[in-house]
Amino acid sequence: MSTSQQSDPQDRPARLTVGVVGAGRVGPTLAASLQLAGHRPVAVSGVSDASRRRAAELLPDVPLVPPAEVLQRADLVLLTVPDDALPGLVEGLADTGAVRPGQLLVHTSGRYGVRVLDPALRAGALPLALHPAMTFTGTPVDVQRLAGCSFGVTAPDELRLAAEALVIEMGGEPEWIAEPMRPLYHAALALGANHLVTLVAQSMELLRAAGVEAPDRMLGPLLGAALDNALRSGDAALTGPVARGDAGTVAAHVAELRTHAPQTVAGYLAMARATADRALAHGLLKPELAEDLLGVLADGADGADGTGGTGGTGGAEGDVR
């Protein structure tokens, strides 16, 4: 039964034909997950060789067709293109008549809610925004990672239950995000996940420069524990020389980074200042130590060699130095 004949989502058949426009890392993964739930992928579009390989691996025997034909074949269409490309794609599909009344159109952008789908809504489509809060590799392991993954869900009120049901079928956990809050929600995820990768990569580079043969093995338990502590305790989990107010240790760090990895100094100083502010606000950093510490950070930002500061280099037992 075609969704063009039944626009009420509550009357919709339990199993849907699924199409993917944009065979990046996300689209084929979600379609494969929906297939495990009993839905049927019927079409996918992809331009690059990498996209075509991903589609072939995750959705074998599903034909590669142009985007308009994906919409022609599918009851539920996943629009999984980069954020900046999404508005133009939606407008183009709506203007060319590719959108069918009663068709579920799902985008996976964290930045946008459902307003970006307004051109398709005017053509009769049913708009949903389902953003998986997960990083993707473009391999079958991603399907397993969706189990328990939170999805940022935004939808018209009458489609909220349908949106949440799709997320649950993919093994995810729906988290409602109001339309105006989507950019803030996405910024929060980018701040945590994207910047974490940069910080870890820089840390591994510095450890290799210091002679550590297996920086990943050294960092794994440490970062795992730090992440667990932060998720459980928030700012109470802050530790290390900045939270302790060890200005001398921080000054030594800045001096070493200027010598061996000057490209990391700005990031180190920015994170140290943010950490100091949070530690001070939560009573972890003593005000009498904060002055020297903030002076070191200011000197570092001005390009000083970072040898000043009166704070000691010791610290509480068990803190990371």
PDB file of C-alpha atoms in Angstrom:
ATOM      1  CA  MET A   1       0.000   0.000   0.000  1.00  0.00           C
ATOM      2  CA  SER A   2       1.453   3.328  -1.023  1.00  0.00           C
ATOM      3  CA  THR A   3       1.828   6.210   1.414  1.00  0.00           C
ATOM      4  CA  SER A   4       0.571   8.477  -1.336  1.00  0.00           C
ATOM      5  CA  GLN A   5      -2.846   6.994  -0.604  1.00  0.00           C
ATOM      6  CA  GLN A   6      -2.587   7.248   3.187  1.00  0.00           C
ATOM      7  CA  SER A   7      -1.167  10.474   4.600  1.00  0.00           C
ATOM      8  CA  ASP A   8      -2.241   9.774   8.188  1.00  0.00           C
ATOM      9  CA  PRO A   9       0.814   8.245   9.912  1.00  0.00           C
ATOM     10  CA  GLN A  10      -1.406   6.289  12.298  1.00  0.00           C
ATOM     11  CA  ASP A  11      -2.968   4.498   9.306  1.00  0.00           C
ATOM     12  CA  ARG A  12       0.429   3.802   7.771  1.00  0.00           C
ATOM     13  CA  PRO A  13       1.457   0.169   7.115  1.00  0.00           C
ATOM     14  CA  ALA A  14       3.813  -1.244   9.712  1.00  0.00           C
ATOM     15  CA  ARG A  15       6.577  -1.936   7.157  1.00  0.00           C
ATOM     16  CA  LEU A  16       7.837   0.772   4.831  1.00  0.00           C
ATOM     17  CA  THR A  17       9.936   0.949   1.718  1.00  0.00           C
ATOM     18  CA  VAL A  18      13.048   2.990   2.488  1.00  0.00           C
ATOM     19  CA  GLY A  19      15.194   5.179   0.262  1.00  0.00           C
ATOM     20  CA  VAL A  20      18.440   7.032   0.925  1.00  0.00           C
ATOM     21  CA  VAL A  21      19.493  10.282  -0.728  1.00  0.00           C
ATOM     22  CA  GLY A  22      23.169  10.736   0.049  1.00  0.00           C
ATOM     23  CA  ALA A  23      25.119   7.536   0.676  1.00  0.00           C
ATOM     24  CA  GLY A  24      27.572   9.005   3.151  1.00  0.00           C
ATOM     25  CA  ARG A  25      28.404   7.322   6.427  1.00  0.00           C
ATOM     26  CA  VAL A  26      24.996   7.876   8.035  1.00  0.00           C
ATOM     27  CA  GLY A  27      22.317   7.099   5.460  1.00  0.00           C
ATOM     28  CA  PRO A  28      23.209   3.492   4.589  1.00  0.00           C
ATOM     29  CA  THR A  29      23.705   2.726   8.282  1.00  0.00           C
ATOM     30  CA  LEU A  30      20.234   3.941   9.232  1.00  0.00           C
ATOM     31  CA  ALA A  31      18.671   2.160   6.280  1.00  0.00           C
ATOM     32  CA  ALA A  32      20.430  -1.082   7.252  1.00  0.00           C
ATOM     33  CA  SER A  33      19.145  -0.666  10.796  1.00  0.00           C
ATOM     34  CA  LEU A  34      15.614  -0.104   9.555  1.00  0.00           C
ATOM     35  CA  GLN A  35      15.987  -3.220   7.423  1.00  0.00           C
ATOM     36  CA  LEU A  36      16.762  -5.227  10.562  1.00  0.00           C
ATOM     37  CA  ALA A  37      13.504  -3.880  11.978  1.00  0.00           C
ATOM     38  CA  GLY A  38      11.605  -5.271   8.987  1.00  0.00           C
ATOM     39  CA  HIS A  39      11.490  -2.295   6.658  1.00  0.00           C
ATOM     40  CA  ARG A  40      12.682  -2.691   3.059  1.00  0.00           C
ATOM     41  CA  PRO A  41      15.409  -0.513   1.501  1.00  0.00           C
ATOM     42  CA  VAL A  42      14.574  -0.098  -2.170  1.00  0.00           C
ATOM     43  CA  ALA A  43      16.805   2.671  -3.540  1.00  0.00           C
ATOM     44  CA  VAL A  44      19.874   4.720  -2.718  1.00  0.00           C
ATOM     45  CA  SER A  45      21.653   7.597  -4.417  1.00  0.00           C
ATOM     46  CA  GLY A  46      25.369   8.289  -4.210  1.00  0.00           C
ATOM     47  CA  VAL A  47      27.857  10.146  -6.333  1.00  0.00           C
ATOM     48  CA  SER A  48      31.377   9.361  -5.152  1.00  0.00           C
ATOM     49  CA  ASP A  49      33.087   5.994  -5.412  1.00  0.00           C
ATOM     50  CA  ALA A  50      33.280   5.858  -1.624  1.00  0.00           C
ATOM     51  CA  SER A  51      29.525   6.397  -1.348  1.00  0.00           C
ATOM     52  CA  ARG A  52      28.844   3.647  -3.823  1.00  0.00           C
ATOM     53  CA  ARG A  53      31.124   1.255  -1.940  1.00  0.00           C
ATOM     54  CA  ARG A  54      29.401   2.025   1.349  1.00  0.00           C
ATOM     55  CA  ALA A  55      25.993   1.463  -0.202  1.00  0.00           C
ATOM     56  CA  ALA A  56      27.113  -1.844  -1.703  1.00  0.00           C
ATOM     57  CA  GLU A  57      28.516  -3.039   1.643  1.00  0.00           C
ATOM     58  CA  LEU A  58      25.661  -1.975   3.899  1.00  0.00           C
ATOM     59  CA  LEU A  59      22.770  -2.288   1.451  1.00  0.00           C
ATOM     60  CA  PRO A  60      23.703  -5.093  -0.959  1.00  0.00           C
ATOM     61  CA  ASP A  61      21.406  -5.543  -3.955  1.00  0.00           C
ATOM     62  CA  VAL A  62      19.725  -2.164  -3.358  1.00  0.00           C
ATOM     63  CA  PRO A  63      19.876  -0.271  -6.664  1.00  0.00           C
ATOM     64  CA  LEU A  64      21.734   3.023  -7.046  1.00  0.00           C
ATOM     65  CA  VAL A  65      19.452   5.558  -8.733  1.00  0.00           C
ATOM     66  CA  PRO A  66      19.137   9.363  -9.033  1.00  0.00           C
ATOM     67  CA  PRO A  67      17.605  11.207  -6.054  1.00  0.00           C
ATOM     68  CA  ALA A  68      14.258  11.820  -7.766  1.00  0.00           C
ATOM     69  CA  GLU A  69      13.887   8.112  -8.436  1.00  0.00           C
ATOM     70  CA  VAL A  70      14.680   7.336  -4.784  1.00  0.00           C
ATOM     71  CA  LEU A  71      11.651   9.435  -3.816  1.00  0.00           C
ATOM     72  CA  GLN A  72       9.552   7.770  -6.470  1.00  0.00           C
ATOM     73  CA  ARG A  73      10.246   4.307  -5.040  1.00  0.00           C
ATOM     74  CA  ALA A  74      10.243   4.879  -1.285  1.00  0.00           C
ATOM     75  CA  ASP A  75       7.618   5.524   1.380  1.00  0.00           C
ATOM     76  CA  LEU A  76      10.281   6.779   3.824  1.00  0.00           C
ATOM     77  CA  VAL A  77      13.210   8.779   2.453  1.00  0.00           C
ATOM     78  CA  LEU A  78      16.360   9.505   4.441  1.00  0.00           C
ATOM     79  CA  LEU A  79      17.989  12.774   3.376  1.00  0.00           C
ATOM     80  CA  THR A  80      21.546  12.271   4.620  1.00  0.00           C
ATOM     81  CA  VAL A  81      23.557  15.000   2.958  1.00  0.00           C
ATOM     82  CA  PRO A  82      25.856  17.645   4.518  1.00  0.00           C
ATOM     83  CA  ASP A  83      24.086  20.407   6.444  1.00  0.00           C
ATOM     84  CA  ASP A  84      24.888  23.131   3.933  1.00  0.00           C
ATOM     85  CA  ALA A  85      23.518  21.042   1.060  1.00  0.00           C
ATOM     86  CA  LEU A  86      20.216  20.146   2.738  1.00  0.00           C
ATOM     87  CA  PRO A  87      18.121  23.297   2.064  1.00  0.00           C
ATOM     88  CA  GLY A  88      18.985  23.306  -1.638  1.00  0.00           C
ATOM     89  CA  LEU A  89      18.289  19.590  -1.959  1.00  0.00           C
ATOM     90  CA  VAL A  90      14.852  19.921  -0.359  1.00  0.00           C
ATOM     91  CA  GLU A  91      13.922  22.901  -2.512  1.00  0.00           C
ATOM     92  CA  GLY A  92      15.097  21.138  -5.645  1.00  0.00           C
ATOM     93  CA  LEU A  93      13.156  17.965  -4.935  1.00  0.00           C
ATOM     94  CA  ALA A  94      10.006  19.929  -4.138  1.00  0.00           C
ATOM     95  CA  ASP A  95      10.308  22.213  -7.179  1.00  0.00           C
ATOM     96  CA  THR A  96      10.719  19.277  -9.563  1.00  0.00           C
ATOM     97  CA  GLY A  97       7.667  17.456  -8.219  1.00  0.00           C
ATOM     98  CA  ALA A  98       9.666  14.560  -6.828  1.00  0.00           C
ATOM     99  CA  VAL A  99       7.982  14.764  -3.406  1.00  0.00           C
ATOM    100  CA  ARG A 100       4.795  12.745  -3.040  1.00  0.00           C
ATOM    101  CA  PRO A 101       1.929  13.558  -0.660  1.00  0.00           C
ATOM    102  CA  GLY A 102       2.044  11.397   2.462  1.00  0.00           C
ATOM    103  CA  GLN A 103       5.709  10.541   2.001  1.00  0.00           C
ATOM    104  CA  LEU A 104       7.873  10.511   5.132  1.00  0.00           C
ATOM    105  CA  LEU A 105      10.933  12.722   4.610  1.00  0.00           C
ATOM    106  CA  VAL A 106      13.584  12.313   7.320  1.00  0.00           C
ATOM    107  CA  HIS A 107      16.735  14.385   7.511  1.00  0.00           C
ATOM    108  CA  THR A 108      19.591  13.571   9.893  1.00  0.00           C
ATOM    109  CA  SER A 109      21.149  17.023  10.314  1.00  0.00           C
ATOM    110  CA  GLY A 110      21.811  18.065  13.888  1.00  0.00           C
ATOM    111  CA  ARG A 111      21.683  21.735  12.979  1.00  0.00           C
ATOM    112  CA  TYR A 112      18.200  21.849  11.477  1.00  0.00           C
ATOM    113  CA  GLY A 113      14.745  21.018  12.776  1.00  0.00           C
ATOM    114  CA  VAL A 114      11.801  20.444  10.459  1.00  0.00           C
ATOM    115  CA  ARG A 115      11.485  23.999   9.134  1.00  0.00           C
ATOM    116  CA  VAL A 116      14.169  23.228   6.564  1.00  0.00           C
ATOM    117  CA  LEU A 117      11.703  20.703   5.101  1.00  0.00           C
ATOM    118  CA  ASP A 118       8.962  23.331   4.591  1.00  0.00           C
ATOM    119  CA  PRO A 119       9.156  23.154   0.755  1.00  0.00           C
ATOM    120  CA  ALA A 120       8.491  19.413   0.953  1.00  0.00           C
ATOM    121  CA  LEU A 121       5.774  19.959   3.567  1.00  0.00           C
ATOM    122  CA  ARG A 122       3.951  22.250   1.142  1.00  0.00           C
ATOM    123  CA  ALA A 123       4.118  19.395  -1.378  1.00  0.00           C
ATOM    124  CA  GLY A 124       2.386  17.109   1.103  1.00  0.00           C
ATOM    125  CA  ALA A 125       5.344  15.327   2.674  1.00  0.00           C
ATOM    126  CA  LEU A 126       5.529  14.384   6.358  1.00  0.00           C
ATOM    127  CA  PRO A 127       8.685  15.989   7.816  1.00  0.00           C
ATOM    128  CA  LEU A 128      10.895  14.496  10.532  1.00  0.00           C
ATOM    129  CA  ALA A 129      14.310  15.465  11.913  1.00  0.00           C
ATOM    130  CA  LEU A 130      16.138  12.478  13.440  1.00  0.00           C
ATOM    131  CA  HIS A 131      19.748  13.167  14.336  1.00  0.00           C
ATOM    132  CA  PRO A 132      21.790  10.271  15.763  1.00  0.00           C
ATOM    133  CA  ALA A 133      24.222  11.517  18.424  1.00  0.00           C
ATOM    134  CA  MET A 134      26.954   9.198  17.215  1.00  0.00           C
ATOM    135  CA  THR A 135      30.074   9.257  15.092  1.00  0.00           C
ATOM    136  CA  PHE A 136      30.060   6.990  12.058  1.00  0.00           C
ATOM    137  CA  THR A 137      32.751   5.041  10.245  1.00  0.00           C
ATOM    138  CA  GLY A 138      30.723   4.013   7.200  1.00  0.00           C
ATOM    139  CA  THR A 139      31.143   0.314   8.049  1.00  0.00           C
ATOM    140  CA  PRO A 140      28.758  -2.361   9.410  1.00  0.00           C
ATOM    141  CA  VAL A 141      29.987  -1.722  12.970  1.00  0.00           C
ATOM    142  CA  ASP A 142      27.924   1.493  12.912  1.00  0.00           C
ATOM    143  CA  VAL A 143      24.686  -0.509  12.886  1.00  0.00           C
ATOM    144  CA  GLN A 144      25.644  -2.115  16.196  1.00  0.00           C
ATOM    145  CA  ARG A 145      26.575   1.257  17.683  1.00  0.00           C
ATOM    146  CA  LEU A 146      23.043   2.530  17.171  1.00  0.00           C
ATOM    147  CA  ALA A 147      21.892   0.300  20.040  1.00  0.00           C
ATOM    148  CA  GLY A 148      21.194   2.723  22.880  1.00  0.00           C
ATOM    149  CA  CYS A 149      22.264   5.749  20.806  1.00  0.00           C
ATOM    150  CA  SER A 150      20.351   8.943  21.561  1.00  0.00           C
ATOM    151  CA  PHE A 151      18.613  10.655  18.640  1.00  0.00           C
ATOM    152  CA  GLY A 152      17.722  14.341  18.642  1.00  0.00           C
ATOM    153  CA  VAL A 153      14.088  14.256  17.489  1.00  0.00           C
ATOM    154  CA  THR A 154      12.109  17.197  16.128  1.00  0.00           C
ATOM    155  CA  ALA A 155       8.759  16.790  14.393  1.00  0.00           C
ATOM    156  CA  PRO A 156       5.304  18.301  14.144  1.00  0.00           C
ATOM    157  CA  ASP A 157       3.229  17.347  17.165  1.00  0.00           C
ATOM    158  CA  GLU A 158       1.066  14.962  15.177  1.00  0.00           C
ATOM    159  CA  LEU A 159       4.156  13.080  13.970  1.00  0.00           C
ATOM    160  CA  ARG A 160       6.056  12.948  17.237  1.00  0.00           C
ATOM    161  CA  LEU A 161       4.985   9.382  18.094  1.00  0.00           C
ATOM    162  CA  ALA A 162       5.849   8.196  14.596  1.00  0.00           C
ATOM    163  CA  ALA A 163       9.285   9.806  14.812  1.00  0.00           C
ATOM    164  CA  GLU A 164       9.990   8.275  18.203  1.00  0.00           C
ATOM    165  CA  ALA A 165       8.812   4.873  16.991  1.00  0.00           C
ATOM    166  CA  LEU A 166      11.284   4.937  14.089  1.00  0.00           C
ATOM    167  CA  VAL A 167      14.131   5.756  16.462  1.00  0.00           C
ATOM    168  CA  ILE A 168      13.166   2.934  18.797  1.00  0.00           C
ATOM    169  CA  GLU A 169      12.995   0.521  15.848  1.00  0.00           C
ATOM    170  CA  MET A 170      16.598   1.449  15.021  1.00  0.00           C
ATOM    171  CA  GLY A 171      17.586   0.599  18.590  1.00  0.00           C
ATOM    172  CA  GLY A 172      17.973   4.239  19.588  1.00  0.00           C
ATOM    173  CA  GLU A 173      16.653   6.428  22.366  1.00  0.00           C
ATOM    174  CA  PRO A 174      14.536   9.425  21.242  1.00  0.00           C
ATOM    175  CA  GLU A 175      15.335  12.768  22.883  1.00  0.00           C
ATOM    176  CA  TRP A 176      12.940  15.596  22.031  1.00  0.00           C
ATOM    177  CA  ILE A 177      14.610  18.835  20.843  1.00  0.00           C
ATOM    178  CA  ALA A 178      12.454  21.896  20.263  1.00  0.00           C
ATOM    179  CA  GLU A 179      12.872  23.521  16.853  1.00  0.00           C
ATOM    180  CA  PRO A 180      14.554  26.750  18.130  1.00  0.00           C
ATOM    181  CA  MET A 181      17.017  24.723  20.203  1.00  0.00           C
ATOM    182  CA  ARG A 182      18.461  22.636  17.366  1.00  0.00           C
ATOM    183  CA  PRO A 183      21.544  24.832  16.703  1.00  0.00           C
ATOM    184  CA  LEU A 184      22.409  24.945  20.416  1.00  0.00           C
ATOM    185  CA  TYR A 185      21.894  21.194  20.723  1.00  0.00           C
ATOM    186  CA  HIS A 186      24.212  20.596  17.774  1.00  0.00           C
ATOM    187  CA  ALA A 187      26.841  23.011  19.060  1.00  0.00           C
ATOM    188  CA  ALA A 188      26.894  21.114  22.363  1.00  0.00           C
ATOM    189  CA  LEU A 189      27.529  17.804  20.619  1.00  0.00           C
ATOM    190  CA  ALA A 190      30.219  19.279  18.369  1.00  0.00           C
ATOM    191  CA  LEU A 191      31.946  20.872  21.359  1.00  0.00           C
ATOM    192  CA  GLY A 192      32.170  17.518  23.104  1.00  0.00           C
ATOM    193  CA  ALA A 193      32.687  14.974  20.323  1.00  0.00           C
ATOM    194  CA  ASN A 194      34.502  16.850  17.541  1.00  0.00           C
ATOM    195  CA  HIS A 195      36.901  18.739  19.788  1.00  0.00           C
ATOM    196  CA  LEU A 196      37.584  15.568  21.766  1.00  0.00           C
ATOM    197  CA  VAL A 197      39.055  13.939  18.676  1.00  0.00           C
ATOM    198  CA  THR A 198      41.375  16.915  18.152  1.00  0.00           C
ATOM    199  CA  LEU A 199      42.490  16.891  21.793  1.00  0.00           C
ATOM    200  CA  VAL A 200      43.156  13.141  21.800  1.00  0.00           C
ATOM    201  CA  ALA A 201      45.062  13.277  18.518  1.00  0.00           C
ATOM    202  CA  GLN A 202      47.232  16.123  19.815  1.00  0.00           C
ATOM    203  CA  SER A 203      47.852  14.268  23.063  1.00  0.00           C
ATOM    204  CA  MET A 204      48.989  11.160  21.183  1.00  0.00           C
ATOM    205  CA  GLU A 205      51.342  13.218  19.015  1.00  0.00           C
ATOM    206  CA  LEU A 206      52.924  14.797  22.089  1.00  0.00           C
ATOM    207  CA  LEU A 207      53.336  11.439  23.813  1.00  0.00           C
ATOM    208  CA  ARG A 208      55.088  10.037  20.738  1.00  0.00           C
ATOM    209  CA  ALA A 209      57.391  13.060  20.766  1.00  0.00           C
ATOM    210  CA  ALA A 210      58.117  12.327  24.437  1.00  0.00           C
ATOM    211  CA  GLY A 211      59.174   8.781  23.531  1.00  0.00           C
ATOM    212  CA  VAL A 212      56.016   6.836  24.398  1.00  0.00           C
ATOM    213  CA  GLU A 213      55.790   3.852  22.046  1.00  0.00           C
ATOM    214  CA  ALA A 214      52.071   3.138  22.498  1.00  0.00           C
ATOM    215  CA  PRO A 215      50.272   6.392  23.302  1.00  0.00           C
ATOM    216  CA  ASP A 216      46.890   4.854  22.525  1.00  0.00           C
ATOM    217  CA  ARG A 217      47.442   2.145  25.130  1.00  0.00           C
ATOM    218  CA  MET A 218      48.556   4.738  27.676  1.00  0.00           C
ATOM    219  CA  LEU A 219      45.651   7.097  27.019  1.00  0.00           C
ATOM    220  CA  GLY A 220      42.883   4.507  26.739  1.00  0.00           C
ATOM    221  CA  PRO A 221      42.369   3.723  30.436  1.00  0.00           C
ATOM    222  CA  LEU A 222      43.074   7.316  31.493  1.00  0.00           C
ATOM    223  CA  LEU A 223      40.633   8.934  29.078  1.00  0.00           C
ATOM    224  CA  GLY A 224      38.039   6.232  29.662  1.00  0.00           C
ATOM    225  CA  ALA A 225      38.133   6.907  33.387  1.00  0.00           C
ATOM    226  CA  ALA A 226      38.098  10.682  32.864  1.00  0.00           C
ATOM    227  CA  LEU A 227      35.064  10.466  30.588  1.00  0.00           C
ATOM    228  CA  ASP A 228      33.224   8.179  32.991  1.00  0.00           C
ATOM    229  CA  ASN A 229      33.996  10.468  35.925  1.00  0.00           C
ATOM    230  CA  ALA A 230      32.898  13.560  33.994  1.00  0.00           C
ATOM    231  CA  LEU A 231      29.604  11.985  32.933  1.00  0.00           C
ATOM    232  CA  ARG A 232      28.907  10.856  36.488  1.00  0.00           C
ATOM    233  CA  SER A 233      30.125  13.881  38.430  1.00  0.00           C
ATOM    234  CA  GLY A 234      30.401  16.850  36.075  1.00  0.00           C
ATOM    235  CA  ASP A 235      32.741  19.588  37.307  1.00  0.00           C
ATOM    236  CA  ALA A 236      33.466  17.648  40.498  1.00  0.00           C
ATOM    237  CA  ALA A 237      35.599  15.346  38.340  1.00  0.00           C
ATOM    238  CA  LEU A 238      38.026  18.145  37.425  1.00  0.00           C
ATOM    239  CA  THR A 239      41.602  17.294  38.344  1.00  0.00           C
ATOM    240  CA  GLY A 240      45.146  18.094  37.244  1.00  0.00           C
ATOM    241  CA  PRO A 241      47.407  21.124  37.648  1.00  0.00           C
ATOM    242  CA  VAL A 242      44.900  23.739  36.507  1.00  0.00           C
ATOM    243  CA  ALA A 243      42.192  22.629  38.936  1.00  0.00           C
ATOM    244  CA  ARG A 244      44.801  22.462  41.711  1.00  0.00           C
ATOM    245  CA  GLY A 245      46.249  25.871  40.900  1.00  0.00           C
ATOM    246  CA  ASP A 246      49.748  24.548  40.143  1.00  0.00           C
ATOM    247  CA  ALA A 247      50.880  27.619  38.202  1.00  0.00           C
ATOM    248  CA  GLY A 248      54.481  26.431  37.979  1.00  0.00           C
ATOM    249  CA  THR A 249      53.471  23.157  36.341  1.00  0.00           C
ATOM    250  CA  VAL A 250      51.223  24.955  33.870  1.00  0.00           C
ATOM    251  CA  ALA A 251      54.050  27.384  33.061  1.00  0.00           C
ATOM    252  CA  ALA A 252      56.361  24.432  32.377  1.00  0.00           C
ATOM    253  CA  HIS A 253      53.722  22.913  30.093  1.00  0.00           C
ATOM    254  CA  VAL A 254      53.429  26.117  28.083  1.00  0.00           C
ATOM    255  CA  ALA A 255      57.209  26.391  27.731  1.00  0.00           C
ATOM    256  CA  GLU A 256      57.522  22.792  26.501  1.00  0.00           C
ATOM    257  CA  LEU A 257      54.659  23.154  24.082  1.00  0.00           C
ATOM    258  CA  ARG A 258      56.179  26.330  22.627  1.00  0.00           C
ATOM    259  CA  THR A 259      59.389  24.403  21.999  1.00  0.00           C
ATOM    260  CA  HIS A 260      58.045  21.100  20.691  1.00  0.00           C
ATOM    261  CA  ALA A 261      54.518  21.780  19.415  1.00  0.00           C
ATOM    262  CA  PRO A 262      53.795  25.507  19.118  1.00  0.00           C
ATOM    263  CA  GLN A 263      50.606  24.793  17.175  1.00  0.00           C
ATOM    264  CA  THR A 264      49.056  23.340  20.338  1.00  0.00           C
ATOM    265  CA  VAL A 265      49.724  26.320  22.638  1.00  0.00           C
ATOM    266  CA  ALA A 266      46.585  28.300  21.781  1.00  0.00           C
ATOM    267  CA  GLY A 267      44.334  25.295  22.383  1.00  0.00           C
ATOM    268  CA  TYR A 268      46.081  24.410  25.645  1.00  0.00           C
ATOM    269  CA  LEU A 269      45.720  27.976  26.956  1.00  0.00           C
ATOM    270  CA  ALA A 270      42.061  28.230  25.925  1.00  0.00           C
ATOM    271  CA  MET A 271      41.133  24.955  27.604  1.00  0.00           C
ATOM    272  CA  ALA A 272      43.211  25.803  30.685  1.00  0.00           C
ATOM    273  CA  ARG A 273      41.396  29.121  31.073  1.00  0.00           C
ATOM    274  CA  ALA A 274      38.010  27.434  30.685  1.00  0.00           C
ATOM    275  CA  THR A 275      39.009  24.752  33.187  1.00  0.00           C
ATOM    276  CA  ALA A 276      40.259  27.362  35.666  1.00  0.00           C
ATOM    277  CA  ASP A 277      36.990  29.290  35.416  1.00  0.00           C
ATOM    278  CA  ARG A 278      34.926  26.172  36.098  1.00  0.00           C
ATOM    279  CA  ALA A 279      37.189  24.980  38.907  1.00  0.00           C
ATOM    280  CA  LEU A 280      37.071  28.395  40.548  1.00  0.00           C
ATOM    281  CA  ALA A 281      33.285  28.651  40.222  1.00  0.00           C
ATOM    282  CA  HIS A 282      32.816  25.230  41.812  1.00  0.00           C
ATOM    283  CA  GLY A 283      35.206  25.816  44.693  1.00  0.00           C
ATOM    284  CA  LEU A 284      37.869  23.391  43.474  1.00  0.00           C
ATOM    285  CA  LEU A 285      40.474  26.054  42.692  1.00  0.00           C
ATOM    286  CA  LYS A 286      41.439  28.201  45.663  1.00  0.00           C
ATOM    287  CA  PRO A 287      41.164  31.922  44.911  1.00  0.00           C
ATOM    288  CA  GLU A 288      44.636  32.601  46.347  1.00  0.00           C
ATOM    289  CA  LEU A 289      46.129  30.167  43.798  1.00  0.00           C
ATOM    290  CA  ALA A 290      43.978  31.301  40.905  1.00  0.00           C
ATOM    291  CA  GLU A 291      45.717  34.674  40.583  1.00  0.00           C
ATOM    292  CA  ASP A 292      49.138  33.183  39.836  1.00  0.00           C
ATOM    293  CA  LEU A 293      47.616  30.594  37.535  1.00  0.00           C
ATOM    294  CA  LEU A 294      45.667  33.131  35.505  1.00  0.00           C
ATOM    295  CA  GLY A 295      48.809  35.275  35.320  1.00  0.00           C
ATOM    296  CA  VAL A 296      50.704  32.370  33.756  1.00  0.00           C
ATOM    297  CA  LEU A 297      47.924  31.827  31.245  1.00  0.00           C
ATOM    298  CA  ALA A 298      47.890  35.534  30.362  1.00  0.00           C
ATOM    299  CA  ASP A 299      51.692  35.530  29.937  1.00  0.00           C
ATOM    300  CA  GLY A 300      51.413  32.453  27.735  1.00  0.00           C
ATOM    301  CA  ALA A 301      48.835  34.131  25.541  1.00  0.00           C
ATOM    302  CA  ASP A 302      51.152  37.121  25.161  1.00  0.00           C
ATOM    303  CA  GLY A 303      53.926  34.857  23.918  1.00  0.00           C
ATOM    304  CA  ALA A 304      55.993  34.789  27.128  1.00  0.00           C
ATOM    305  CA  ASP A 305      58.180  31.763  27.744  1.00  0.00           C
ATOM    306  CA  GLY A 306      55.951  30.661  30.639  1.00  0.00           C
ATOM    307  CA  THR A 307      58.661  30.302  33.282  1.00  0.00           C
ATOM    308  CA  GLY A 308      56.929  32.541  35.833  1.00  0.00           C
ATOM    309  CA  GLY A 309      54.318  31.710  38.406  1.00  0.00           C
ATOM    310  CA  THR A 310      54.599  30.895  42.053  1.00  0.00           C
ATOM    311  CA  GLY A 311      52.352  27.856  42.311  1.00  0.00           C
ATOM    312  CA  GLY A 312      54.011  24.598  43.278  1.00  0.00           C
ATOM    313  CA  THR A 313      54.432  21.661  40.949  1.00  0.00           C
ATOM    314  CA  GLY A 314      53.083  19.130  43.415  1.00  0.00           C
ATOM    315  CA  GLY A 315      49.483  18.092  43.758  1.00  0.00           C
ATOM    316  CA  ALA A 316      46.970  15.831  45.358  1.00  0.00           C
ATOM    317  CA  GLU A 317      47.739  12.153  45.214  1.00  0.00           C
ATOM    318  CA  GLY A 318      46.159  10.482  42.226  1.00  0.00           C
ATOM    319  CA  ASP A 319      45.748  13.662  40.181  1.00  0.00           C
ATOM    320  CA  VAL A 320      46.938  13.605  36.605  1.00  0.00           C
ATOM    321  CA  ARG A 321      50.002  15.726  36.019  1.00  0.00           C
TER     322      ARG A 321
END
